């Protein structure tokens, strides 16, 4: 096992959205029977064939870092989570399709992980402003996953899908909507499986096959530029306008 190259992918989102259920499905190909709250972070591994079916095909380990979504009131939680954000190669943002707030909070989760959340309070919840430009310049590939699709009534599905399409545009990320309690949503050959594979290929590509593979350093440089050189150019709008 130790001989394979690996990448680190964070799995982020509010508590209860289904991150652990998703990771279990991705790594064990099984439904997680009775999940309990994740305390701190748990890591599972998925084996991925990069550029499958081509001459460049190669097997990698994808480490999925499932970070407990509990925000709580303690400001120390944020600095505790910061330990998990080193050397990140990709981020899966998870939201619960039945819970709009969990979608809005993804802006804060991503900014926290990408080191651009300058909130002095130390907690994720602050105002709803975000800077779309930051995602345009983001060097870390993102994937948006909406869970609990099974709990959306048929009559509400198109409305929900329109909302998630806006979200995926904001993050410049592909989106997958699924039911983590049903493995068929990620079955081989489905469009979801193709999107997932494309995302992992992209993460590996950036980490191993681009000239500067250091996401942490890039993240810092962009942050510096945003704050020092272009503070007036950033356009902000409230995500609430989407909902
Ligand atoms: N019906 C349905 N239930 C789901 C789905 N995904 C997750 N759940 C349920 O939602 C609850 C929370 O799931 P978890 O996977 O523990 O959520 P989490 O994001 O890991 O939560 P924290 O560890 O607290 O951050 C569990 O009861 C899951 O069985 C889904 O797609 N459909
Ligand atoms: Mg969990």
PDB file of N, CA and C and ligand atoms in Angstrom, residues 14-21 23 32 35-40 42 66-69, ligand 2:
ATOM      1  N   UNK A  14     -21.708  21.488   7.222  1.00  0.00           N
ATOM      2  CA  UNK A  14     -22.308  21.544   8.562  1.00  0.00           C
ATOM      3  C   UNK A  14     -22.499  20.152   9.159  1.00  0.00           C
ATOM      4  N   UNK A  15     -22.646  20.140  10.458  1.00  0.00           N
ATOM      5  CA  UNK A  15     -22.911  18.883  11.149  1.00  0.00           C
ATOM      6  C   UNK A  15     -24.256  18.302  10.696  1.00  0.00           C
ATOM      7  N   UNK A  16     -24.269  17.026  10.431  1.00  0.00           N
ATOM      8  CA  UNK A  16     -25.517  16.339  10.081  1.00  0.00           C
ATOM      9  C   UNK A  16     -25.855  16.338   8.603  1.00  0.00           C
ATOM     10  N   UNK A  17     -25.022  16.973   7.757  1.00  0.00           N
ATOM     11  CA  UNK A  17     -25.362  17.002   6.322  1.00  0.00           C
ATOM     12  C   UNK A  17     -25.129  15.651   5.648  1.00  0.00           C
ATOM     13  N   UNK A  18     -24.270  14.816   6.281  1.00  0.00           N
ATOM     14  CA  UNK A  18     -24.041  13.486   5.699  1.00  0.00           C
ATOM     15  C   UNK A  18     -22.621  13.247   5.210  1.00  0.00           C
ATOM     16  N   UNK A  19     -21.657  13.969   5.754  1.00  0.00           N
ATOM     17  CA  UNK A  19     -20.258  13.821   5.298  1.00  0.00           C
ATOM     18  C   UNK A  19     -19.724  12.407   5.576  1.00  0.00           C
ATOM     19  N   UNK A  20     -19.949  11.931   6.806  1.00  0.00           N
ATOM     20  CA  UNK A  20     -19.420  10.599   7.146  1.00  0.00           C
ATOM     21  C   UNK A  20     -20.132   9.526   6.329  1.00  0.00           C
ATOM     22  N   UNK A  21     -21.427   9.716   6.113  1.00  0.00           N
ATOM     23  CA  UNK A  21     -22.191   8.761   5.298  1.00  0.00           C
ATOM     24  C   UNK A  21     -21.637   8.736   3.874  1.00  0.00           C
ATOM     25  N   UNK A  23     -18.544   9.676   2.855  1.00  0.00           N
ATOM     26  CA  UNK A  23     -17.176   9.141   2.819  1.00  0.00           C
ATOM     27  C   UNK A  23     -17.208   7.610   2.901  1.00  0.00           C
ATOM     28  N   UNK A  32     -23.456   3.640   5.413  1.00  0.00           N
ATOM     29  CA  UNK A  32     -23.048   3.711   6.822  1.00  0.00           C
ATOM     30  C   UNK A  32     -24.293   3.529   7.685  1.00  0.00           C
ATOM     31  N   UNK A  35     -24.479   6.265  11.798  1.00  0.00           N
ATOM     32  CA  UNK A  35     -23.400   7.234  12.022  1.00  0.00           C
ATOM     33  C   UNK A  35     -23.573   8.009  13.320  1.00  0.00           C
ATOM     34  N   UNK A  36     -22.457   8.280  13.953  1.00  0.00           N
ATOM     35  CA  UNK A  36     -22.505   9.184  15.108  1.00  0.00           C
ATOM     36  C   UNK A  36     -21.720  10.441  14.744  1.00  0.00           C
ATOM     37  N   UNK A  37     -21.849  11.497  15.535  1.00  0.00           N
ATOM     38  CA  UNK A  37     -21.157  12.753  15.230  1.00  0.00           C
ATOM     39  C   UNK A  37     -19.668  12.503  15.111  1.00  0.00           C
ATOM     40  N   UNK A  38     -19.058  13.142  14.145  1.00  0.00           N
ATOM     41  CA  UNK A  38     -17.603  13.046  14.010  1.00  0.00           C
ATOM     42  C   UNK A  38     -16.958  14.081  14.932  1.00  0.00           C
ATOM     43  N   UNK A  39     -16.077  13.600  15.770  1.00  0.00           N
ATOM     44  CA  UNK A  39     -15.358  14.517  16.652  1.00  0.00           C
ATOM     45  C   UNK A  39     -13.962  14.692  16.067  1.00  0.00           C
ATOM     46  N   UNK A  40     -13.582  15.934  15.812  1.00  0.00           N
ATOM     47  CA  UNK A  40     -12.278  16.182  15.190  1.00  0.00           C
ATOM     48  C   UNK A  40     -12.343  15.823  13.710  1.00  0.00           C
ATOM     49  N   UNK A  42     -11.960  12.322  10.800  1.00  0.00           N
ATOM     50  CA  UNK A  42     -11.633  10.915  10.556  1.00  0.00           C
ATOM     51  C   UNK A  42     -11.224  10.778   9.086  1.00  0.00           C
ATOM     52  N   UNK A  66     -12.576  13.679   6.670  1.00  0.00           N
ATOM     53  CA  UNK A  66     -13.957  13.998   7.058  1.00  0.00           C
ATOM     54  C   UNK A  66     -13.913  14.811   8.357  1.00  0.00           C
ATOM     55  N   UNK A  67     -14.074  16.129   8.203  1.00  0.00           N
ATOM     56  CA  UNK A  67     -13.924  17.032   9.349  1.00  0.00           C
ATOM     57  C   UNK A  67     -15.280  17.220  10.025  1.00  0.00           C
ATOM     58  N   UNK A  68     -15.345  16.958  11.329  1.00  0.00           N
ATOM     59  CA  UNK A  68     -16.601  17.124  12.071  1.00  0.00           C
ATOM     60  C   UNK A  68     -17.167  18.519  11.858  1.00  0.00           C
ATOM     61  N   UNK A  69     -18.461  18.601  11.572  1.00  0.00           N
ATOM     62  CA  UNK A  69     -19.061  19.879  11.182  1.00  0.00           C
ATOM     63  C   UNK A  69     -19.577  20.722  12.317  1.00  0.00           C
TER      64      UNK A  69
HETATM   65 MG1  LIG B   2     -19.531  12.865  10.591  1.00  0.00          MG
END
